[in-house]
mmCIF file of C-alpha atoms and ligand atoms in Angstrom:
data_model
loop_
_atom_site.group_PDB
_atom_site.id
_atom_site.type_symbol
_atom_site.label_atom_id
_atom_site.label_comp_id
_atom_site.label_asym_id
_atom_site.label_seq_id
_atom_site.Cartn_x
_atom_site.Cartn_y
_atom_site.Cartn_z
ATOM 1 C CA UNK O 255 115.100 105.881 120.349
ATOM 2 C CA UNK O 256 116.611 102.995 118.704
ATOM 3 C CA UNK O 257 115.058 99.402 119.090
ATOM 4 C CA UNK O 258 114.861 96.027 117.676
ATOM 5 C CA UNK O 259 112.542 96.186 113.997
ATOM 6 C CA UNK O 260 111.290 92.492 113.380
ATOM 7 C CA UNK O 261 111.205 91.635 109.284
ATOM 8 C CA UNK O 262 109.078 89.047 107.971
ATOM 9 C CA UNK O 263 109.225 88.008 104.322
ATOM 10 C CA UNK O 264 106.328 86.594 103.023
ATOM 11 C CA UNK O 265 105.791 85.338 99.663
ATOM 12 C CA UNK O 266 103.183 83.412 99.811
ATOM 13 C CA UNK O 267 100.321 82.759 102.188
ATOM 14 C CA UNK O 268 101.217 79.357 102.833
ATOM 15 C CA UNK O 269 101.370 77.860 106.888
ATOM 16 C CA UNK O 270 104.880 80.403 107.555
ATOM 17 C CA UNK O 271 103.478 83.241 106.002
ATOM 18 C CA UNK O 272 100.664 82.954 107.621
ATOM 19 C CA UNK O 273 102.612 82.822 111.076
ATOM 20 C CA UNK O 274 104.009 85.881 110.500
ATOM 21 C CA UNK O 275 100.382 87.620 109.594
ATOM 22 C CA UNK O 276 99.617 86.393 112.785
ATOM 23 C CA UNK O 277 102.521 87.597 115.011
ATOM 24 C CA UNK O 278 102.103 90.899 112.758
ATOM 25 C CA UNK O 279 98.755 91.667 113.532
ATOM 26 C CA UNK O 280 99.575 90.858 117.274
ATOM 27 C CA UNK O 281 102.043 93.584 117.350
ATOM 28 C CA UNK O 282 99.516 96.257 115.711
ATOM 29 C CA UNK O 283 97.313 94.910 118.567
ATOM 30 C CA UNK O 284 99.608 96.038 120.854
ATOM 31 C CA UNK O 285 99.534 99.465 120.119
ATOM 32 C CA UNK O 286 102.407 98.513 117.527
ATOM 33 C CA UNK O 287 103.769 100.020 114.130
ATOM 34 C CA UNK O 288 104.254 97.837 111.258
ATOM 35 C CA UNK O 289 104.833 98.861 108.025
ATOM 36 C CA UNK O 290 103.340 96.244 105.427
ATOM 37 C CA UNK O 291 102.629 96.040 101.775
ATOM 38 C CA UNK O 292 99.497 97.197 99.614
ATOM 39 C CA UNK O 293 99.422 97.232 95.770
ATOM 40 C CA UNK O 294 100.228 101.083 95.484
ATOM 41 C CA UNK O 295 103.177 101.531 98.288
ATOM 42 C CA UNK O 296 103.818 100.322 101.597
ATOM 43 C CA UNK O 297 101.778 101.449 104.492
ATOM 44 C CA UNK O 298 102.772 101.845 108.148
ATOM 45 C CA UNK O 299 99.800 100.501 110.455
ATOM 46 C CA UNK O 300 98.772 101.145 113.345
ATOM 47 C CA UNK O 301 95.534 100.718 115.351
ATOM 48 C CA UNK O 302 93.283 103.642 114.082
ATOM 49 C CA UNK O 303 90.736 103.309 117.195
ATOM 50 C CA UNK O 304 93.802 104.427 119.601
ATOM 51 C CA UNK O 305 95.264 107.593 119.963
ATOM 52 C CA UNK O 306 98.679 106.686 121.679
ATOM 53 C CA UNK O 307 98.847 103.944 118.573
ATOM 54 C CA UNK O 308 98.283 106.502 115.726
ATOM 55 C CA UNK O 309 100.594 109.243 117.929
ATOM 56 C CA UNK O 310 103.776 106.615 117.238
ATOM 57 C CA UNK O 311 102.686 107.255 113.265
ATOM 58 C CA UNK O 312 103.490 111.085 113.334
ATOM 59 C CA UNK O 313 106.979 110.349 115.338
ATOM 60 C CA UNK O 314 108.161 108.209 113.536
ATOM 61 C CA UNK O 315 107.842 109.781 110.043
ATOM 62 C CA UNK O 316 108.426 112.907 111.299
ATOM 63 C CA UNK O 317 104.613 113.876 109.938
ATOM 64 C CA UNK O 318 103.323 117.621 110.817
ATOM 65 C CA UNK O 319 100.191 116.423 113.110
ATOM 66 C CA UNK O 320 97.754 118.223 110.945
ATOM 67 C CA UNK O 321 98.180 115.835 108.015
ATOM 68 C CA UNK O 322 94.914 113.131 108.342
ATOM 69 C CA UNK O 323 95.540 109.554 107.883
ATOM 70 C CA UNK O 324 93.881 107.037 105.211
ATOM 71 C CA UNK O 325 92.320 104.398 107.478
ATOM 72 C CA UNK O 326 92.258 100.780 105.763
ATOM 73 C CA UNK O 327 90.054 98.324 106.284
ATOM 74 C CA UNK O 328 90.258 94.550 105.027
ATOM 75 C CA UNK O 329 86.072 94.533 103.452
ATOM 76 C CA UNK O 330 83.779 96.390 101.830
ATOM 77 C CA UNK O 331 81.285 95.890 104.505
ATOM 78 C CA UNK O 332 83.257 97.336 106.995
ATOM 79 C CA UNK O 333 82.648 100.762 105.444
ATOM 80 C CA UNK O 334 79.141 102.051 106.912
ATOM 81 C CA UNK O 335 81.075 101.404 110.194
ATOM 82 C CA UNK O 336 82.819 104.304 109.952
ATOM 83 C CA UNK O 337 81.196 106.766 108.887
ATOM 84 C CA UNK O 338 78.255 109.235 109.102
ATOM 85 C CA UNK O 339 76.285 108.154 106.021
ATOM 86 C CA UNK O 340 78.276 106.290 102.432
ATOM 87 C CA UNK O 341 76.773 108.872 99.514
ATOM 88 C CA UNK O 342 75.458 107.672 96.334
ATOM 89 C CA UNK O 343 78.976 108.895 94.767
ATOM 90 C CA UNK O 344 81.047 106.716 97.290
ATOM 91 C CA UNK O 345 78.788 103.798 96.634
ATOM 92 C CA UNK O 346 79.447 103.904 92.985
ATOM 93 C CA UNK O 347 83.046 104.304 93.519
ATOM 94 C CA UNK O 348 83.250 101.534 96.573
ATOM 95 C CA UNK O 349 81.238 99.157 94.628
ATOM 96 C CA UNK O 350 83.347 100.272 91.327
ATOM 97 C CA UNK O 351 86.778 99.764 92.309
ATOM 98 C CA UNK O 352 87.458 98.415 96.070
ATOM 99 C CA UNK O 353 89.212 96.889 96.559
ATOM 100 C CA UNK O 354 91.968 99.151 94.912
ATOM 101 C CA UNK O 355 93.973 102.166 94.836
ATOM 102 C CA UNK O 356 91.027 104.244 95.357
ATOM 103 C CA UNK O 357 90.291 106.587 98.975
ATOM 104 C CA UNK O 358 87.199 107.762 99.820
ATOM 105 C CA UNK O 359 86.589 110.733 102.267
ATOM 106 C CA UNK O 360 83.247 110.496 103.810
ATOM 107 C CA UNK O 361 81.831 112.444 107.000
ATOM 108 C CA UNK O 362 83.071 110.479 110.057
ATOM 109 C CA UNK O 363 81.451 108.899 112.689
ATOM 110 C CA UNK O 364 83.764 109.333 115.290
ATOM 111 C CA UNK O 365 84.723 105.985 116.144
ATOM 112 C CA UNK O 366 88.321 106.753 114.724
ATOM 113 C CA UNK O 367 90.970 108.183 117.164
ATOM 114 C CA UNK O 368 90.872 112.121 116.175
ATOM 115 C CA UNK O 369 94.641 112.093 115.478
ATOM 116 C CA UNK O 370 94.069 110.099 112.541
ATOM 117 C CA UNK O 371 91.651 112.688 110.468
ATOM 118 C CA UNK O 372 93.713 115.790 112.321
ATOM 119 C CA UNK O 373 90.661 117.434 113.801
ATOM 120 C CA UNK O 374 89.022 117.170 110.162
ATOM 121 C CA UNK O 375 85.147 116.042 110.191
ATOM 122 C CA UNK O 376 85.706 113.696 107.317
ATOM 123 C CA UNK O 377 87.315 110.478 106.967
ATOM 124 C CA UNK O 378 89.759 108.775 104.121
ATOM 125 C CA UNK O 379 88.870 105.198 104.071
ATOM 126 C CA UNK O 380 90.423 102.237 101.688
ATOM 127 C CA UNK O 381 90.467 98.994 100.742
ATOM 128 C CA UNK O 382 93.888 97.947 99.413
ATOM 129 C CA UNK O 383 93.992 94.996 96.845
ATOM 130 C CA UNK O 384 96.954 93.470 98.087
ATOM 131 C CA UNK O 385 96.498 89.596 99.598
ATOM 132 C CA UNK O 386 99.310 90.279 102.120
ATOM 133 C CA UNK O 387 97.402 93.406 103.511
ATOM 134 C CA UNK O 388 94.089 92.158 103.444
ATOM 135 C CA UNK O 389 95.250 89.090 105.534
ATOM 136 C CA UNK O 390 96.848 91.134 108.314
ATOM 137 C CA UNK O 391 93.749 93.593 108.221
ATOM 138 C CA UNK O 392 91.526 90.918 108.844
ATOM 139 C CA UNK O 393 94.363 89.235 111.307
ATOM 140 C CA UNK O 394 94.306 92.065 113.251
ATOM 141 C CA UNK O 395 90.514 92.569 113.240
ATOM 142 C CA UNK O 396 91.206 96.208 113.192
ATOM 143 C CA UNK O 397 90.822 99.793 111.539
ATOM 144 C CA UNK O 398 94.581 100.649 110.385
ATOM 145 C CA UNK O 399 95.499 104.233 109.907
ATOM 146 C CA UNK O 400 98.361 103.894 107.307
ATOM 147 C CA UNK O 401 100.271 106.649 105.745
ATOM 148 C CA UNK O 402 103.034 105.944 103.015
ATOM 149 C CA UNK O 403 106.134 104.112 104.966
ATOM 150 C CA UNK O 404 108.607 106.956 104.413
ATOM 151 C CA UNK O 405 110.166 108.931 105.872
ATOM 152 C CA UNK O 406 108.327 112.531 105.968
ATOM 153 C CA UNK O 407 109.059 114.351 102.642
ATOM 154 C CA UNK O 408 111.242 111.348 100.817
ATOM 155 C CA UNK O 409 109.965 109.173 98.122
ATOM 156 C CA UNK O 410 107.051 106.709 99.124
ATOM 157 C CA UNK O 411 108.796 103.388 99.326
ATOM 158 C CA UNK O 412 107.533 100.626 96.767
ATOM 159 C CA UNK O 413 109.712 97.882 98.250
ATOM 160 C CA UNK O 414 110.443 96.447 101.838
ATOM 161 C CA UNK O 415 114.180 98.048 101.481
ATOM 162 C CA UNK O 416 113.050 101.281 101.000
ATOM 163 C CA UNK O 417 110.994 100.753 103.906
ATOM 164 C CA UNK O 418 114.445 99.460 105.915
ATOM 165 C CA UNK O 419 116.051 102.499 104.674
ATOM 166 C CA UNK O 420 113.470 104.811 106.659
ATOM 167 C CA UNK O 421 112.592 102.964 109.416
ATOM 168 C CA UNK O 422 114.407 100.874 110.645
ATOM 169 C CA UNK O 423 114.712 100.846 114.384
ATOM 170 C CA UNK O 424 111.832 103.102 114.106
ATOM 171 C CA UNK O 425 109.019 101.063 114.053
ATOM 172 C CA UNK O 426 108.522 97.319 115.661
ATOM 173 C CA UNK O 427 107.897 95.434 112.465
ATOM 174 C CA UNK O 428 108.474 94.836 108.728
ATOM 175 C CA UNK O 429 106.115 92.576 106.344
ATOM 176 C CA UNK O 430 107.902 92.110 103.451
ATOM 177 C CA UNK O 431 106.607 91.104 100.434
ATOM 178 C CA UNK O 432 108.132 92.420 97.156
ATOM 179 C CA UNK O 433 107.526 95.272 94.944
ATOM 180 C CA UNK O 434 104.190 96.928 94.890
ATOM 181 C CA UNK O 435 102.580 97.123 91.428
ATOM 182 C CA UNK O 436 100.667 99.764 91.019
ATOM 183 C CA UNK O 437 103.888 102.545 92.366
ATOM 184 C CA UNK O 438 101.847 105.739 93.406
ATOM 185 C CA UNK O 439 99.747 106.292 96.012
ATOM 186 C CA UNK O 440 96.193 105.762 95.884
ATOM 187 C CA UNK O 441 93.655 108.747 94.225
ATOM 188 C CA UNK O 442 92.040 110.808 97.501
ATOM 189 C CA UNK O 443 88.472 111.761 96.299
ATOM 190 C CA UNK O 444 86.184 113.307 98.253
ATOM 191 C CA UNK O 445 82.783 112.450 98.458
ATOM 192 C CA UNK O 446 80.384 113.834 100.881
ATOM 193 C CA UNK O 447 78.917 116.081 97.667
ATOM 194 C CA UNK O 448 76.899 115.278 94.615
ATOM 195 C CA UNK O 449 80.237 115.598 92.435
ATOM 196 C CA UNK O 450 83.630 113.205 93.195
ATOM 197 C CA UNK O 451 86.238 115.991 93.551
ATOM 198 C CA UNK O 452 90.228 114.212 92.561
ATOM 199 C CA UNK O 453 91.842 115.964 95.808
ATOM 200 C CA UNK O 454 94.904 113.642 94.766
ATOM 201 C CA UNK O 455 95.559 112.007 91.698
ATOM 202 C CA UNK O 456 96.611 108.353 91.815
ATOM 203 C CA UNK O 457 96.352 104.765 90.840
ATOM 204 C CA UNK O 458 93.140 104.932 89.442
ATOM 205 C CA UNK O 459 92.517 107.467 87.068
ATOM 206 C CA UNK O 460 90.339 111.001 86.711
ATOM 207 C CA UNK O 461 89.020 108.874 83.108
ATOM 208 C CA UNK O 462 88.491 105.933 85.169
ATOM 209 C CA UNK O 463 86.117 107.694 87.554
ATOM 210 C CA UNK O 464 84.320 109.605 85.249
ATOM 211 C CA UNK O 465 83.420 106.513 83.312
ATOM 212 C CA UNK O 466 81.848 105.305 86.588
ATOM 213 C CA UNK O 467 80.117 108.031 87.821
ATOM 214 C CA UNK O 468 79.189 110.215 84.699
ATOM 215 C CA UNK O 469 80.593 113.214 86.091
ATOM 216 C CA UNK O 470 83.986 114.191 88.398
ATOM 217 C CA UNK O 471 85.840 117.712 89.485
ATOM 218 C CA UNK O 472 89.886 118.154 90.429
ATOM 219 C CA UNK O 473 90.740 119.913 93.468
ATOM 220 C CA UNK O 474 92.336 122.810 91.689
ATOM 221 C CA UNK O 475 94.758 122.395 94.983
ATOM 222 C CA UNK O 476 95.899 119.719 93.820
ATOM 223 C CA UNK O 477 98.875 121.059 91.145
ATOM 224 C CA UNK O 478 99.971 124.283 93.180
ATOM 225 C CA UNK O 479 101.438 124.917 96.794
ATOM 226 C CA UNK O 480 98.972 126.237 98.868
ATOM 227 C CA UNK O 481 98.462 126.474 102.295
ATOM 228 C CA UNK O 482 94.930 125.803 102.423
ATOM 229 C CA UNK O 483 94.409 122.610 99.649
ATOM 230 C CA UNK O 484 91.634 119.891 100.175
ATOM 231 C CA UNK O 485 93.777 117.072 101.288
ATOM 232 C CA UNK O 486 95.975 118.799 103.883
ATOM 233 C CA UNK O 487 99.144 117.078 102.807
ATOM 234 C CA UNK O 488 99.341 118.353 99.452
ATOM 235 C CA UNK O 489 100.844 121.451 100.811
ATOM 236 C CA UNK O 490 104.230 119.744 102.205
ATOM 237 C CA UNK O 491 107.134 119.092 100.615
ATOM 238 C CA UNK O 492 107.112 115.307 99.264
ATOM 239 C CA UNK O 493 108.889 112.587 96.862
ATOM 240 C CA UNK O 494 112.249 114.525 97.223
ATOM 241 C CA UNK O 495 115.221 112.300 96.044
ATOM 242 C CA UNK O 496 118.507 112.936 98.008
ATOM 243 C CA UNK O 497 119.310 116.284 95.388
ATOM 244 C CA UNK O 498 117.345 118.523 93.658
ATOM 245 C CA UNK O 499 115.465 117.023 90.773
ATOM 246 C CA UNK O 500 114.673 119.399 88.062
ATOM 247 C CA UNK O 501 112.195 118.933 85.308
ATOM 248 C CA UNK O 502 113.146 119.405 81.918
ATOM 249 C CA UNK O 503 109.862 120.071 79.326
ATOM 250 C CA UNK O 504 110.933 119.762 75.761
ATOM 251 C CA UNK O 505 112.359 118.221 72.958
ATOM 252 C CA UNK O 506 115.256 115.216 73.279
ATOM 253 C CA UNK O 507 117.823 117.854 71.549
ATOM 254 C CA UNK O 508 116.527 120.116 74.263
ATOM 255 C CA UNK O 509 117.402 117.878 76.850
ATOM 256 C CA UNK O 510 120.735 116.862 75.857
ATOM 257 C CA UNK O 511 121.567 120.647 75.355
ATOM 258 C CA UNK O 512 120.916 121.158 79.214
ATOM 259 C CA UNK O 513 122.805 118.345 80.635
ATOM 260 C CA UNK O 514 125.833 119.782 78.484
ATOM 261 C CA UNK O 515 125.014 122.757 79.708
ATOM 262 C CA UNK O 516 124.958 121.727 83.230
ATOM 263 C CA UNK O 517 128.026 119.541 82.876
ATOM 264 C CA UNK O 518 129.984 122.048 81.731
ATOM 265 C CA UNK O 519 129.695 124.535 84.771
ATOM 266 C CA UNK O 520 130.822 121.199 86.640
ATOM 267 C CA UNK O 521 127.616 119.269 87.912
ATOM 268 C CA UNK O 522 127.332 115.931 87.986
ATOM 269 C CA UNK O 523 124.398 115.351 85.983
ATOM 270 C CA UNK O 524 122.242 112.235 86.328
ATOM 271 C CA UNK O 525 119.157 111.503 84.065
ATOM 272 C CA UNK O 526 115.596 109.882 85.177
ATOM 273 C CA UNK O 527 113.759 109.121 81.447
ATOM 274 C CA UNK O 528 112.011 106.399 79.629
ATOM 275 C CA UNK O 529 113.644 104.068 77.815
ATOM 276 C CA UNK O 530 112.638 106.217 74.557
ATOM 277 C CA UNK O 531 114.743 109.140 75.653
ATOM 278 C CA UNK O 532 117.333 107.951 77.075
ATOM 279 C CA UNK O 533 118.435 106.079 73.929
ATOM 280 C CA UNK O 534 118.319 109.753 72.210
ATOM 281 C CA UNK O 535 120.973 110.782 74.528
ATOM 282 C CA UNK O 536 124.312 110.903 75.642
ATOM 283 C CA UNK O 537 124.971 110.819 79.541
ATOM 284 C CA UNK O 538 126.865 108.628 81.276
ATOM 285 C CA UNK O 539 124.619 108.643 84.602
ATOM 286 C CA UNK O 540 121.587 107.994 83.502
ATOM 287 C CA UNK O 541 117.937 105.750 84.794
ATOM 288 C CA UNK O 542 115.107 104.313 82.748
ATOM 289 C CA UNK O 543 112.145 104.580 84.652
ATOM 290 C CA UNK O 544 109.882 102.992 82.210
ATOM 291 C CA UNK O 545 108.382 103.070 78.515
ATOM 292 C CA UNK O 546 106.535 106.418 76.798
ATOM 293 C CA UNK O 547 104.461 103.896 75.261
ATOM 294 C CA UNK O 548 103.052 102.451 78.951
ATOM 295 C CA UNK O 549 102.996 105.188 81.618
ATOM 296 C CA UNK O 550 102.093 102.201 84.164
ATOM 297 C CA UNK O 551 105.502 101.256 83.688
ATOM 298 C CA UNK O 552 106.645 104.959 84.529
ATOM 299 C CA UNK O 553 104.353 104.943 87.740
ATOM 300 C CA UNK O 554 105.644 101.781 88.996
ATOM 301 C CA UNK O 555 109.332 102.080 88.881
ATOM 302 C CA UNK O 556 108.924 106.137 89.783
ATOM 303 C CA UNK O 557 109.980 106.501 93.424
ATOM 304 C CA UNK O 558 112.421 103.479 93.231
ATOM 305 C CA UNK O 559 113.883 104.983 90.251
ATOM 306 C CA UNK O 560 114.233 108.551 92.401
ATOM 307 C CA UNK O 561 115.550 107.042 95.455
ATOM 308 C CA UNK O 562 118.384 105.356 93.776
ATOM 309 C CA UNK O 563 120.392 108.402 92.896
ATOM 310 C CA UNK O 564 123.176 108.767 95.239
ATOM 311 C CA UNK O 565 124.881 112.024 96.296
ATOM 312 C CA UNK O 566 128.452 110.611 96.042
ATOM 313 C CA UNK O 567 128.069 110.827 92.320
ATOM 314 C CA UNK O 568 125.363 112.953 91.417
ATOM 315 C CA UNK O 569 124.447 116.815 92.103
ATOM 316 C CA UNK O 570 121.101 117.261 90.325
ATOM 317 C CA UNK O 571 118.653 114.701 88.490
ATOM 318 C CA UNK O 572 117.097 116.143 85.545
ATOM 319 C CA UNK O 573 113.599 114.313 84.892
ATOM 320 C CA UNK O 574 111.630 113.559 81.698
ATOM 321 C CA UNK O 575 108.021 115.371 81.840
ATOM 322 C CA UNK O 576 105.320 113.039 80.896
ATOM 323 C CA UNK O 577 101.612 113.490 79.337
ATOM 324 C CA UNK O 578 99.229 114.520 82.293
ATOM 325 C CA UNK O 579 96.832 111.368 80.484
ATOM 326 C CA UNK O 580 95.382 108.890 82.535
ATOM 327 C CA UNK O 581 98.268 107.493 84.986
ATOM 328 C CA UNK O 582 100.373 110.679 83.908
ATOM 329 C CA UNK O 583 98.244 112.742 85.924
ATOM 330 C CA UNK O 584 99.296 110.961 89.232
ATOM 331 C CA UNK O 585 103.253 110.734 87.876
ATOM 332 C CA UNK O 586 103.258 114.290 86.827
ATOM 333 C CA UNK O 587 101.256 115.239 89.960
ATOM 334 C CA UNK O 588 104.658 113.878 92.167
ATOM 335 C CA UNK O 589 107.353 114.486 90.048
ATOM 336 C CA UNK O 590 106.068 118.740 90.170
ATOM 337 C CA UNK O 591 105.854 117.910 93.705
ATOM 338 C CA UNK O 592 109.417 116.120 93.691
ATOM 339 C CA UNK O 593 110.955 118.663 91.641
ATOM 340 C CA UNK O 594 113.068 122.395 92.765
ATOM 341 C CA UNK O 595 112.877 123.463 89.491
ATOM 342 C CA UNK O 596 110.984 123.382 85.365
ATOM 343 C CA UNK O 597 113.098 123.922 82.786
ATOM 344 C CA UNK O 598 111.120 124.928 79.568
ATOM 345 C CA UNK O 599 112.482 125.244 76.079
HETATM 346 O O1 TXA Z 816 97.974 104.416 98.431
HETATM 347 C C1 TXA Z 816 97.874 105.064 99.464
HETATM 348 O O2 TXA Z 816 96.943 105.878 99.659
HETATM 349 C C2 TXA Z 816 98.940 104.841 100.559
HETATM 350 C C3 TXA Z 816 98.846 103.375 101.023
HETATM 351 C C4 TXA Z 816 99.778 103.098 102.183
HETATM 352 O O3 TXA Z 816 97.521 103.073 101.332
HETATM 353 N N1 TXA Z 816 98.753 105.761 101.641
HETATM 354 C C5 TXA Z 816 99.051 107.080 101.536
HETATM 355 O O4 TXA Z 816 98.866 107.800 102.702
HETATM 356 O O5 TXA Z 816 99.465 107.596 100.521
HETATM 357 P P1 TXA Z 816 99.512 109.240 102.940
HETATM 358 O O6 TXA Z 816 99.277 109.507 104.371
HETATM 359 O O7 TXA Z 816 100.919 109.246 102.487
HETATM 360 O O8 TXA Z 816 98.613 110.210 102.099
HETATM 361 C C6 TXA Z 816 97.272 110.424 102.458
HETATM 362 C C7 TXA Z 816 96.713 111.628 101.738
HETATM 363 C C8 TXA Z 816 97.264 112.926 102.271
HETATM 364 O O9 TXA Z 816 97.472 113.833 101.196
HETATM 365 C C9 TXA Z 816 96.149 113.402 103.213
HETATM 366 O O10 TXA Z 816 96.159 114.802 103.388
HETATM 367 C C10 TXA Z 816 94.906 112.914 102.486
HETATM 368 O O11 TXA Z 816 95.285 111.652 101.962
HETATM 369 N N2 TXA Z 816 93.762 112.718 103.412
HETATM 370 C C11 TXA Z 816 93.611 111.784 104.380
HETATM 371 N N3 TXA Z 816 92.452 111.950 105.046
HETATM 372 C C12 TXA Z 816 91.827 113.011 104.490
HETATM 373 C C13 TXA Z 816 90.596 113.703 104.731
HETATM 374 N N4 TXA Z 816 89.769 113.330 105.704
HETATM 375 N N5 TXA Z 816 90.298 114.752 103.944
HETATM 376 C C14 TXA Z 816 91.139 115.139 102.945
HETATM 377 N N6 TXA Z 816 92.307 114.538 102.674
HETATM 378 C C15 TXA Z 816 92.672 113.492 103.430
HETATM 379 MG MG1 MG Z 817 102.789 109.810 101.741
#
């Protein structure tokens, strides 16, 4: 069903923007979606205490119901609320890096609608570090259950557009506010054990939380397709441009022997790479998605960089493969999601 999406762009929290925080939150108090910005990607809220709320959330993304929602919340303090008991692990982590692109799972208390945690007994809960979210959080006085604002499957979207793209007509509302700057999706750990176990990589890194807590494990779910993994949406397809993407692991010679390759049986061959790379080769249709020498470039221009291949001139997108160090882990983690196909040298 088609309707009217509302789109507020705020730059600033001045006395406008903070008019439309106010008729934003009113909408997700209605029972509402809106789809707002956090540093990592844009979310799309709605009230996590209601089931008919969080039910709009699956529909409109097209989401398979048994894929639990992150539930965000605008304080630290809020946390205890939630749950059954916070663990010595998540209290390191909370107190270590929230807000930020960090989730905690924790045994739930039940006050969340069960649609949002998909009949699971634990809970994903984070505090994004984004002034524009936090102010409609604590506008709307509410839990908000908040997947990536994307369609089901695409790339997450990083800017309001992308957002537009999906959903529009979808959803009642748009907060606009720029280009997230972190670019992936926040790092799922669960902690209701002794250990932190990475069930998905992401902003903040496996290094970053073993320097914290001394110790941490990876969901070996995380890098394969599996029906049963940790963090039940690891196991869909996700991040896939409009073609197939395939991966190419070697050398730059390597690489430029494969798009000629390709070319020559008559694909149209378009080329995601740093800035490095691509000035080692010669294609025509080609991205830079960032510099070797900063992979938090890489991360943050990722799904932007993946959605703007178009099918009118391009059959197949063959990708750089980055180092699975620190940020790489949560790039690499996406683009072997993103991709159809690795080709080694
Ligand atoms: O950065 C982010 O985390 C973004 C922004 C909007 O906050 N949100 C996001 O949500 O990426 P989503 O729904 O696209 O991904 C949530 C991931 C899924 O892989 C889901 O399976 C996992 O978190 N997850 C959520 N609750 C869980 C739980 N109780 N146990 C295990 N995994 C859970
Ligand atoms: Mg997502």
């Amino acid at each position: 069903m088609e309707r009217q999406t509302k789109y507020w762009t705020i730059r600033e929290l001045d006395q406008k923007g903070q008019q439309s925080i106010k008729e934003a939150a009113a909408l997700l108090k209605k029972q509402e979606l809106v789809a707002f910005p956090t540093e990592t990607v844009y979310g799309l809220g709605a009230d996590a205490t209601k089931e008919t709320a969080v039910s709009k959330i699956f529909k409109a993304k097209g989401r398979p119901s048994d894929n639990p929602l992150i539930v965000h919340l605008a304080d630290i303090e809020q946390v205890p609320h939630y749950v059954k008991r916070v663990t010595p692990i998540a209290e390191k982590l909370i107190n270590t890096f929230m807000p930020g692109p960090i989730t905690v799972i924790l045994p739930s208390n039940e006050k969340i609608a069960t649609n949002v945690t998909a009949g699971l007994d634990t809970l994903g809960l984070r505090i994004p570090d984004h002034p524009i979210a936090r102010a409609l959080l604590r506008e709307a006085g509410l839990p908000i259950a908040a997947p990536s604002a994307n369609t089901s499957g695409k790339p997450s979207p990083t800017t309001a557009i992308h957002v537009f793209h999906d959903l529009n007509g979808k959803i009642a509302g748009i907060v606009d506010s720029a280009s997230t700057n972190v670019g992936v999706e926040s790092t799922v750990v669960d902690c209701t054990g002794d250990v932190p176990i990475i069930l998905r990589p992401g902003g903040i890194t496996r290094e970053q939380i073993e320097e914290a807590t001394g110790v941490v494990t990876v969901d070996p779910t995380n890098d394969q397709q599996t029906d049963k993994p940790k963090a039940p949406g690891m196991k869909y397809n996700h991040y896939e441009p409009e073609m197939p993407l395939w991966l190419v692991d070697g050398t730059s010679a390597f690489f430029q022997k494969e798009i000629d390759r390709l070319t020559k049986q008559g694909l149209r061959v378009g080329v995601m790479a740093s800035e490095e790379l691509i000035g080692k080769l010669h294609v025509s249709n080609s991205r830079i998605c960032g510099s070797k020498s900063d992979l938090t470039t890489i991360a943050v221009h990722l799904y932007d960089t993946l959605r703007s291949f178009q099918a009118k001139d391009t059959d197949v997108i063959l990708g750089e493969v980055f180092p699975k160090q620190g940020i790489g882990q949560a790039i690499m983690n996406r683009l072997e999601k993103a991709a159809s196909e690795i080709i080694r040298q």
